[in-house]
Coordinates of C-alpha atoms and ligand atoms in Angstrom, one line a residue:
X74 CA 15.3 -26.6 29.4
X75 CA 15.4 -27.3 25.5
X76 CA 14.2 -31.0 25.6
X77 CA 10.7 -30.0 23.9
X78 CA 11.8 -27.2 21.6
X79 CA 11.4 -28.5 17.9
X80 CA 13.8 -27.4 15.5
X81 CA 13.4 -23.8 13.2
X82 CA 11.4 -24.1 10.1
X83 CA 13.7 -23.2 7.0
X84 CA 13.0 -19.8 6.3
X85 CA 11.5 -20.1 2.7
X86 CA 13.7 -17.4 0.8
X87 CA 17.2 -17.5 3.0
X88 CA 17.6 -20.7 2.8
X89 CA 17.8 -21.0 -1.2
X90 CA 21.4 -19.2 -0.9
X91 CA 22.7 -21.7 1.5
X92 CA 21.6 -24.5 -0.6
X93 CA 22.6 -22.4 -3.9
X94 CA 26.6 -22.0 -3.1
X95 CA 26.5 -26.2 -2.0
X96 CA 25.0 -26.8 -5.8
X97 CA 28.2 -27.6 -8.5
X98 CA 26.0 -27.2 -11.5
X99 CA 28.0 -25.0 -13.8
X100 CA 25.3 -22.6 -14.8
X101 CA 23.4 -22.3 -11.7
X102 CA 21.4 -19.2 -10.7
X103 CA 20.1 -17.7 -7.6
X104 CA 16.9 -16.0 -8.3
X105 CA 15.8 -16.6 -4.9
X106 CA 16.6 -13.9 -2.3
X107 CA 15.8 -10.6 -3.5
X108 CA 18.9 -8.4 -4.3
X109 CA 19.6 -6.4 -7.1
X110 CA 22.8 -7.4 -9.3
X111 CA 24.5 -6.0 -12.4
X112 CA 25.5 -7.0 -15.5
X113 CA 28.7 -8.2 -13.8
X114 CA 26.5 -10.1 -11.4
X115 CA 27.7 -8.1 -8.7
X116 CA 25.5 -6.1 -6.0
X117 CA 27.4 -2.9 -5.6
X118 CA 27.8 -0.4 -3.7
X119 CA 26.1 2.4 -4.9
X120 CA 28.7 5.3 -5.9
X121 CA 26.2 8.0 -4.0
X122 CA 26.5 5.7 -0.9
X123 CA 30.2 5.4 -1.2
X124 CA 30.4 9.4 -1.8
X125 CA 28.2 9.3 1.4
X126 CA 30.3 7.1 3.3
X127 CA 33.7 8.8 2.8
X128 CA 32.0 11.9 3.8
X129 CA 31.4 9.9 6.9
X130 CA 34.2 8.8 7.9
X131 CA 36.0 12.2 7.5
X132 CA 33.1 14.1 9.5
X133 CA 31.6 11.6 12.2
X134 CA 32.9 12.6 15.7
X135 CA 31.8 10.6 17.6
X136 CA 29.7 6.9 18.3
X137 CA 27.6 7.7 20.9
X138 CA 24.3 6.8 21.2
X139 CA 21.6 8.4 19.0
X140 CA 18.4 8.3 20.2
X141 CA 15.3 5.8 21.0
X142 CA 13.6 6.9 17.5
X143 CA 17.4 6.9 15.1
X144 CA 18.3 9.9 13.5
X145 CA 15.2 12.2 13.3
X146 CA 16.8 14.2 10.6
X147 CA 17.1 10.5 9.1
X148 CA 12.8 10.1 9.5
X149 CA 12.0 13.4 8.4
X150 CA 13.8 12.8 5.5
X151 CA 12.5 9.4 4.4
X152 CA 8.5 10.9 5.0
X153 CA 9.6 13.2 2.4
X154 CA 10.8 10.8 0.3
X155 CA 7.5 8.7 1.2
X156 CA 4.8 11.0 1.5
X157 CA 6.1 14.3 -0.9
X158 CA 4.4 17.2 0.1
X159 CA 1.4 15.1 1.0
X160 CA -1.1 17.0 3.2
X161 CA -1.0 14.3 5.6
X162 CA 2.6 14.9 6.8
X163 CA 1.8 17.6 9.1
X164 CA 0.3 14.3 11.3
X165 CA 3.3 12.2 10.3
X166 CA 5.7 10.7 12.3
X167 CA 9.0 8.6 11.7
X168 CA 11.0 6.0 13.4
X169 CA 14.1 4.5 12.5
X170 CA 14.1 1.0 12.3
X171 CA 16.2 -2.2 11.6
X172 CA 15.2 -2.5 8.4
X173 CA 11.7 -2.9 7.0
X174 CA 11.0 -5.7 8.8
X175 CA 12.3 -4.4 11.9
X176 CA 9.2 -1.7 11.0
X177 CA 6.9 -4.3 10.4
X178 CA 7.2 -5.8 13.9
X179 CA 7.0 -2.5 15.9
X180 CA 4.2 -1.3 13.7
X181 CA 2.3 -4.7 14.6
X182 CA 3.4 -4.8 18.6
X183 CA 2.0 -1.5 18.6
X184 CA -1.8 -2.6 16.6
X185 CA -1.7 -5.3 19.3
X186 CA -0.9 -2.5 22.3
X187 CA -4.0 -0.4 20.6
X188 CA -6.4 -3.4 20.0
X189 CA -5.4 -7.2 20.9
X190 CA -8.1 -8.7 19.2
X191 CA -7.2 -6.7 15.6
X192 CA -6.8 -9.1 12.4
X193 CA -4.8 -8.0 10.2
X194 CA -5.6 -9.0 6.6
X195 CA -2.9 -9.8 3.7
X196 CA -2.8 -10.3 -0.1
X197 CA -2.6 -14.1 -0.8
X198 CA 0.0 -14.3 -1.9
X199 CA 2.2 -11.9 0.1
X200 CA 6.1 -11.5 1.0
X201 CA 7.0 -15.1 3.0
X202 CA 7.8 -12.7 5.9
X203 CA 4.9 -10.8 6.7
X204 CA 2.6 -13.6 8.2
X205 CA 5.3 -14.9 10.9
X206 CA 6.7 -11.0 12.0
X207 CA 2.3 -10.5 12.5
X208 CA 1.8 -14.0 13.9
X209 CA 4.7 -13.7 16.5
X210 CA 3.6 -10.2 17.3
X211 CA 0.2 -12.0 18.5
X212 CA -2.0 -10.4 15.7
X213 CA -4.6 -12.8 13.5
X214 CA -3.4 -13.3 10.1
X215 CA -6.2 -13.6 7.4
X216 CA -6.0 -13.1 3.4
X217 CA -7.6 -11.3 0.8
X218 CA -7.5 -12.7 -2.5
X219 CA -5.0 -11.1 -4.5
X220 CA -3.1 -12.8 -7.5
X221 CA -5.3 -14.5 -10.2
X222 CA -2.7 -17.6 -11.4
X223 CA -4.4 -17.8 -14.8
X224 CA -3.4 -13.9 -15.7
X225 CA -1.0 -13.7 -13.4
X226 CA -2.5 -9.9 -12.5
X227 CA -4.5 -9.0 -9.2
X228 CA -8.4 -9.7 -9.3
X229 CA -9.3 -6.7 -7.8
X230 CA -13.2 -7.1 -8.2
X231 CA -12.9 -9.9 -5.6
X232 CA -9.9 -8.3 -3.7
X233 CA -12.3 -5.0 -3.2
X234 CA -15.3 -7.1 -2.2
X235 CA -13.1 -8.7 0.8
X236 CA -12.2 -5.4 1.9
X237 CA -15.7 -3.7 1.5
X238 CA -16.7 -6.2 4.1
X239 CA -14.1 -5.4 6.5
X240 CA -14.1 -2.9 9.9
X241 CA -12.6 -1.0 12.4
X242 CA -11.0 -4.2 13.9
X243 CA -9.5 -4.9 10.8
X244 CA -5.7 -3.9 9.5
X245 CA -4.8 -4.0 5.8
X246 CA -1.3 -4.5 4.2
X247 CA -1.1 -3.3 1.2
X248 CA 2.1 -3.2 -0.7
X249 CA 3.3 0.3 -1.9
X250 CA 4.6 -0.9 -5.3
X251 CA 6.2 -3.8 -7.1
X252 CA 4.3 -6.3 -5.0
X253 CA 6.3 -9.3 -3.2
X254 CA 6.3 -12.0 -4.7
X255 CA 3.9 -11.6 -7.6
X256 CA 5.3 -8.3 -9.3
X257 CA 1.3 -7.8 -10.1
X258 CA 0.0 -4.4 -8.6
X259 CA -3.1 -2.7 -7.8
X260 CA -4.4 0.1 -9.8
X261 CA -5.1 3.4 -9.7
X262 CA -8.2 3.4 -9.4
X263 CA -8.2 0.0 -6.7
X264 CA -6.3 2.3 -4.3
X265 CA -9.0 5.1 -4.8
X266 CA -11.9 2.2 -4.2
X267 CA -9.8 1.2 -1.0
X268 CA -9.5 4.5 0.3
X269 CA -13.2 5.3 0.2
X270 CA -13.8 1.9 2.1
X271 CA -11.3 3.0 4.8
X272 CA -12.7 6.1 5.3
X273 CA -16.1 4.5 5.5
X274 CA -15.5 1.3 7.4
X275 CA -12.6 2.5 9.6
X276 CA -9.9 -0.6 8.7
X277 CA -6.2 0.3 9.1
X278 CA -4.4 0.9 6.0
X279 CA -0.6 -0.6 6.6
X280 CA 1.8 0.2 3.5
X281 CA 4.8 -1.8 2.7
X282 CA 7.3 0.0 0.9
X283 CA 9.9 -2.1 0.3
X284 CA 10.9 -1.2 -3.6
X285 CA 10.3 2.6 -4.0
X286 CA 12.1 4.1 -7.2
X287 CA 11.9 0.2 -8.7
X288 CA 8.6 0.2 -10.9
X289 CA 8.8 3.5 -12.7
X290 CA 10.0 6.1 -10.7
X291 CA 10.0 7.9 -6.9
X292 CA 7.2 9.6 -7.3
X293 CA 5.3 7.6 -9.8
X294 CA 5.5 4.9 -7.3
X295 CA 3.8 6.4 -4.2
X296 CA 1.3 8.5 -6.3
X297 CA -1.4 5.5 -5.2
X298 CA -0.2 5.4 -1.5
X299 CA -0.3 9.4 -0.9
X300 CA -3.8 9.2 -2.9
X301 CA -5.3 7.3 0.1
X302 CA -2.6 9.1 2.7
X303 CA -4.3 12.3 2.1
X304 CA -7.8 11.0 2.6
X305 CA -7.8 8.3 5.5
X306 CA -7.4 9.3 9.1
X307 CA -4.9 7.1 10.0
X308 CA -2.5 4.9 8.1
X309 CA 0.7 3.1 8.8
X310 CA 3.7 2.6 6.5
X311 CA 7.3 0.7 6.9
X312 CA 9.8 2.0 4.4
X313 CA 12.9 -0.1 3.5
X314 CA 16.7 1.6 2.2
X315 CA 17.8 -2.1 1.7
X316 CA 17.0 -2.0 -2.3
X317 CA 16.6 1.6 -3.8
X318 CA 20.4 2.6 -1.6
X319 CA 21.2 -0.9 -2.0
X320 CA 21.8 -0.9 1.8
X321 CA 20.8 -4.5 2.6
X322 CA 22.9 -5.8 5.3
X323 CA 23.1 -2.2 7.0
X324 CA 19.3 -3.1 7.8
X325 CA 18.0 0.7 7.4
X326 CA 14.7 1.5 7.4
X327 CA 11.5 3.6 9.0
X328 CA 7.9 3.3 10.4
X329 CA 5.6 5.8 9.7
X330 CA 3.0 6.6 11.6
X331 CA 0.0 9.2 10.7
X332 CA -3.1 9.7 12.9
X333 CA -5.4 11.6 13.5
X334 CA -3.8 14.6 14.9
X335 CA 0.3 15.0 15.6
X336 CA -0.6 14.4 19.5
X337 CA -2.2 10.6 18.8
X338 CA 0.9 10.2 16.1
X339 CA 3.4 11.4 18.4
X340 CA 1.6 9.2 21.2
X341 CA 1.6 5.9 19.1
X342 CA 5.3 6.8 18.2
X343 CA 6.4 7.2 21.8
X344 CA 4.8 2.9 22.1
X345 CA 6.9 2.3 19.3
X346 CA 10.2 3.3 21.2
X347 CA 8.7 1.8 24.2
X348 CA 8.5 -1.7 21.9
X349 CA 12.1 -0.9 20.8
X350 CA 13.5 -0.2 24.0
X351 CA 12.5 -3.5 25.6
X352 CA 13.3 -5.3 22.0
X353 CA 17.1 -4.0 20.8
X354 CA 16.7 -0.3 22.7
X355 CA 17.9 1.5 19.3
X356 CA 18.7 0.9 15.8
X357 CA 22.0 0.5 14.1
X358 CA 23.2 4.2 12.5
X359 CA 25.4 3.9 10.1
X360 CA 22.6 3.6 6.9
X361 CA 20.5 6.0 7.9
X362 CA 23.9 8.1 8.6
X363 CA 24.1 8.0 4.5
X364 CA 20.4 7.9 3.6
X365 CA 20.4 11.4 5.4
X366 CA 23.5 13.0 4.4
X367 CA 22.1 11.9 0.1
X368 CA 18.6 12.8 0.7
X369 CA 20.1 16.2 2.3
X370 CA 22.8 17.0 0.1
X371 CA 21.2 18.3 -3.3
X372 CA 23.8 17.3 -6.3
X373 CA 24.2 13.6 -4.2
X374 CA 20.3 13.4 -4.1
X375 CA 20.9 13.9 -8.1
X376 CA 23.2 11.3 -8.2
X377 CA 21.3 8.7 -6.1
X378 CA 18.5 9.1 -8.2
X379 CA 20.0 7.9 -11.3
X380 CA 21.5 5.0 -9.8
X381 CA 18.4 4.1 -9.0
X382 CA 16.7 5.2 -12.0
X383 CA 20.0 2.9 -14.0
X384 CA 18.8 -0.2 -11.5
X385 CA 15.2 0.0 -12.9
X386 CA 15.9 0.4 -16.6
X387 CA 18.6 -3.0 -16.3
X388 CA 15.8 -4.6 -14.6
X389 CA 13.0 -3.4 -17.0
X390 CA 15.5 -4.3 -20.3
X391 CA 16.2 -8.0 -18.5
X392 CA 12.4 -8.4 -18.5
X393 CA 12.0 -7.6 -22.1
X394 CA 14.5 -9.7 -23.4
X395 CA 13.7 -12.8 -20.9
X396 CA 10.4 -12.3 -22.7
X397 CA 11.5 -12.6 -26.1
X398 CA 13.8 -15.8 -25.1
X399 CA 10.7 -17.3 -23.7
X400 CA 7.8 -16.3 -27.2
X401 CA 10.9 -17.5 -29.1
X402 CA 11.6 -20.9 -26.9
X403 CA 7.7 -22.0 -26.2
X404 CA 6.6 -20.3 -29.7
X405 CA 3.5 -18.9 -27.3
X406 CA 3.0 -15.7 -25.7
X407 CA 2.6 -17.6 -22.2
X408 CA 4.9 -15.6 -20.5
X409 CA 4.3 -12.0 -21.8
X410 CA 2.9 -11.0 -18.4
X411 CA 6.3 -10.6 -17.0
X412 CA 6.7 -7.5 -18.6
X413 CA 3.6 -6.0 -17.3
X414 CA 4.8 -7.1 -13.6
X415 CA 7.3 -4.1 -11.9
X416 CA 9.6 -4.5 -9.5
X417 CA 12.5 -6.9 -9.0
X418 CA 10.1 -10.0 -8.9
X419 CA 7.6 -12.1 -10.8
X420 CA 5.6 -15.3 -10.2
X421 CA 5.4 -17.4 -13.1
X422 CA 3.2 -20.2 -11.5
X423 CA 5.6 -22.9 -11.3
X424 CA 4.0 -26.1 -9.3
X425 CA 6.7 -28.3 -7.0
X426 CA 7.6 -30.8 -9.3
X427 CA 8.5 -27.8 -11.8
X428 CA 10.0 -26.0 -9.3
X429 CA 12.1 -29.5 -8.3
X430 CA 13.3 -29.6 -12.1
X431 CA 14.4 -26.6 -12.2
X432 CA 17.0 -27.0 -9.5
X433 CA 18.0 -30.4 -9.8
X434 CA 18.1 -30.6 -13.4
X435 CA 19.2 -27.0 -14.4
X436 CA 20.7 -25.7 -11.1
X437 CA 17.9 -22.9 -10.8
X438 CA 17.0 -21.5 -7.5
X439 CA 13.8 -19.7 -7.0
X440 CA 11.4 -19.1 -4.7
X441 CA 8.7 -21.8 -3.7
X442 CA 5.2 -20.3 -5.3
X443 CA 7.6 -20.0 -8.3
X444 CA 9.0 -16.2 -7.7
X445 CA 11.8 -15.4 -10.2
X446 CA 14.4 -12.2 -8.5
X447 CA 14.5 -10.5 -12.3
X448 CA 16.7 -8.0 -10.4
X449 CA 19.2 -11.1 -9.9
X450 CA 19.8 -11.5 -13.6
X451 CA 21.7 -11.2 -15.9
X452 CA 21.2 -10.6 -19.9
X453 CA 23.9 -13.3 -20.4
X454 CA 21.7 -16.0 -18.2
X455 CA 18.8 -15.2 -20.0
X456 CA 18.7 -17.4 -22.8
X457 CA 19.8 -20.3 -20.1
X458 CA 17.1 -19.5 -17.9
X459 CA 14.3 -19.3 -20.9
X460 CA 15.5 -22.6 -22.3
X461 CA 15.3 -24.2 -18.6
X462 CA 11.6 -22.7 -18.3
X463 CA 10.5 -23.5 -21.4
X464 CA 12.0 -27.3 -20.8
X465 CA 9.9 -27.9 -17.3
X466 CA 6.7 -25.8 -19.0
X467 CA 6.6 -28.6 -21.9
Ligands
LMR798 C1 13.0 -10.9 -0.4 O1 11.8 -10.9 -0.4 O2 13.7 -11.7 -1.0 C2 13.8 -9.8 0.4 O3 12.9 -8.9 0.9 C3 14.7 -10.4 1.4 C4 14.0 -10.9 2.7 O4 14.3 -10.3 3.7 O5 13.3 -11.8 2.6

């Protein structure tokens, strides 16, 4: 049965932790996989989630099976936290998912249901997941060009002419904010050109929202998503819980779906439970249990946002002073761009022999493509880590 299957290819960001905890250097760093950790170095629980939880345990009666779509309470309440009072919502609908990437796949099963032959086009570079969950949903994977390596920001003139030449068999996925892996996002006024081609050309805007609350604030984060949300007929988003609750392993997240009209929403949503049925049937409950009982409860909504709002500014003051380290280190302002990039990550354009260096001679881990997780340090490591870069940059 097995004699011709060839072994699994190492999943590019997982497999840096494995190889991580083998290393013995003494001042090694993971800055691959993307968590948030404090000064401590710890990944906490957040104290909203743990209010949530005890509230939980004290209230839930009973495990019994929720529903094909989650918690609907659960999806209304992350397209408000997604959308705001967006004028699209009234054709919005949610379903819980395993994750963002759980999202991802049902959103894609459900483009190939609608249209088999639809490409769906990608930043290059993108997160290292979103071409295999598209590819072994059966959709064509193409790029746009995205990340300019000399500024390390996104050249949009030749990012907007791909898309201008794109159609109605086309998808794009865009990310919401803090883009995976480069940091560098879109502007403003790039999400108003890319609107006007949607509406024009008839391509499928698909939103990843994997870090919202992480570049400078809720609402400051969607403003360019619910721009074009408002505008284009249709538009699909996934929404991840894993890194603004800090709910990784409780894989919490949503897919959102706006047509149309509610009727072709509710319609694509009732594929999306027909995809999850014959996939896992439903998803896990217990994250989106606390997502909804925060996002409900007023003074815990409070609270939640300030964690959040505490994660950002650690992040933001990491990336200042990592760029000091480095202007003092190289004496050049090479790296200054990583304080323009938001977001947990930022690509500094290491090549592979760099990249090689830096684990085997300093015992850092990051990210082939050379994405640093800023989220993952700490102030303490950064005068470690710019001495390392500043060594293999020479
Ligand atoms: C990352 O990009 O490191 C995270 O989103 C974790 C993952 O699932 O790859």
């Amino acid at each position: 049965m097995f004699k011709q299957l060839q072994p699994a290819v190492k999943d590019p960001i997982l497999s840096l932790s494995f190889a991580y905890q083998q290393d013995s250097h003494a001042q090694k760093l993971n800055l691959g996989i993307g968590v948030y950790r404090d000064e401590q170095g710890l990944t906490p629980v957040l104290p909203s989630v743990k209010v949530a939880e005890k509230y939980l345990l004290e209230s839930q009666q009973s495990k019994a099976y929720v529903g094909l779509a989650g918690c609907e309470q659960f999806n209304a309440e992350m397209i408000n936290l997604v959308l705001g009072d967006n004028a699209s919502r009234s054709r919005a609908v949610g379903v819980q998912t395993p994750g963002a990437s759980g999202a991802l796949r049902l959103l894609a099963d459900v483009i190939k249901l609608a249209n088999p032959t639809a490409k769906i086009w990608m930043s290059d570079l993108s997160y290292a997941n979103h071409a295999p969950i598209m590819k072994t949903a059966g959709l064509e994977v193409a790029y746009y060009p995205y990340f300019d390596p000399l500024t390390k920001t996104v050249n949009e003139v030749a990012m907007l002419e791909t898309l201008s030449q794109l159609g109605k068999n086309d998808v794009v996925l865009l990310h919401g904010c803090c883009h995976n892996p480069t940091g560098a996002d879109i502007s403003f006024a790039a999400w108003q050109a890319i609107t006007e081609m949607a509406i024009k050309s008839g391509f499928l805007p698909f939103i990843d929202m994997a870090y919202q609350g992480f570049a400078v604030g809720i609402e400051e984060d969607a403003a360019g998503f619910r721009y074009l949300a408002e505008r284009v007929p249709s538009y699909f988003v996934a929404s991840s819980c894993s890194k603004n609750f800090g709910l990784y392993r409780e894989r919490t997240g949503v897919a959102i779906v706006a047509s149309n009209n509610l009727a072709e929403s509710e319609c694509i949503k009732g594929r999306i439970i027909e995809c999850a049925r014959s996939t896992y049937t439903m998803p896990p409950d217990h994250g989106a249990a606390i997502v909804r009982h925060i996002l409900q409860d007023e003074t815990l909504k409070t609270q939640w946002l300030s964690e959040v709002t505490e994660m950002r500014m650690r992040i933001l003051n990491v990336r200042s002073l990592l760029v000091d380290a480095l202007k003092e280190q190289t004496g050049t302002q090479q790296f200054d761009f990583i304080n323009q990039h938001k977001g947990m990550f930022s690509v500094i354009g290491t090549n592979k022999e760099q990249l090689i260096r830096l684990r085997e001679e300093f015992g850092i881990y990051i990210v082939g493509g050379g994405r640093i997780n800023i989220a993952g340090l700490r102030e303490t490591e950064v005068p470690y880590l710019a001495e390392s870069l500043s060594t293999v940059f020479k």
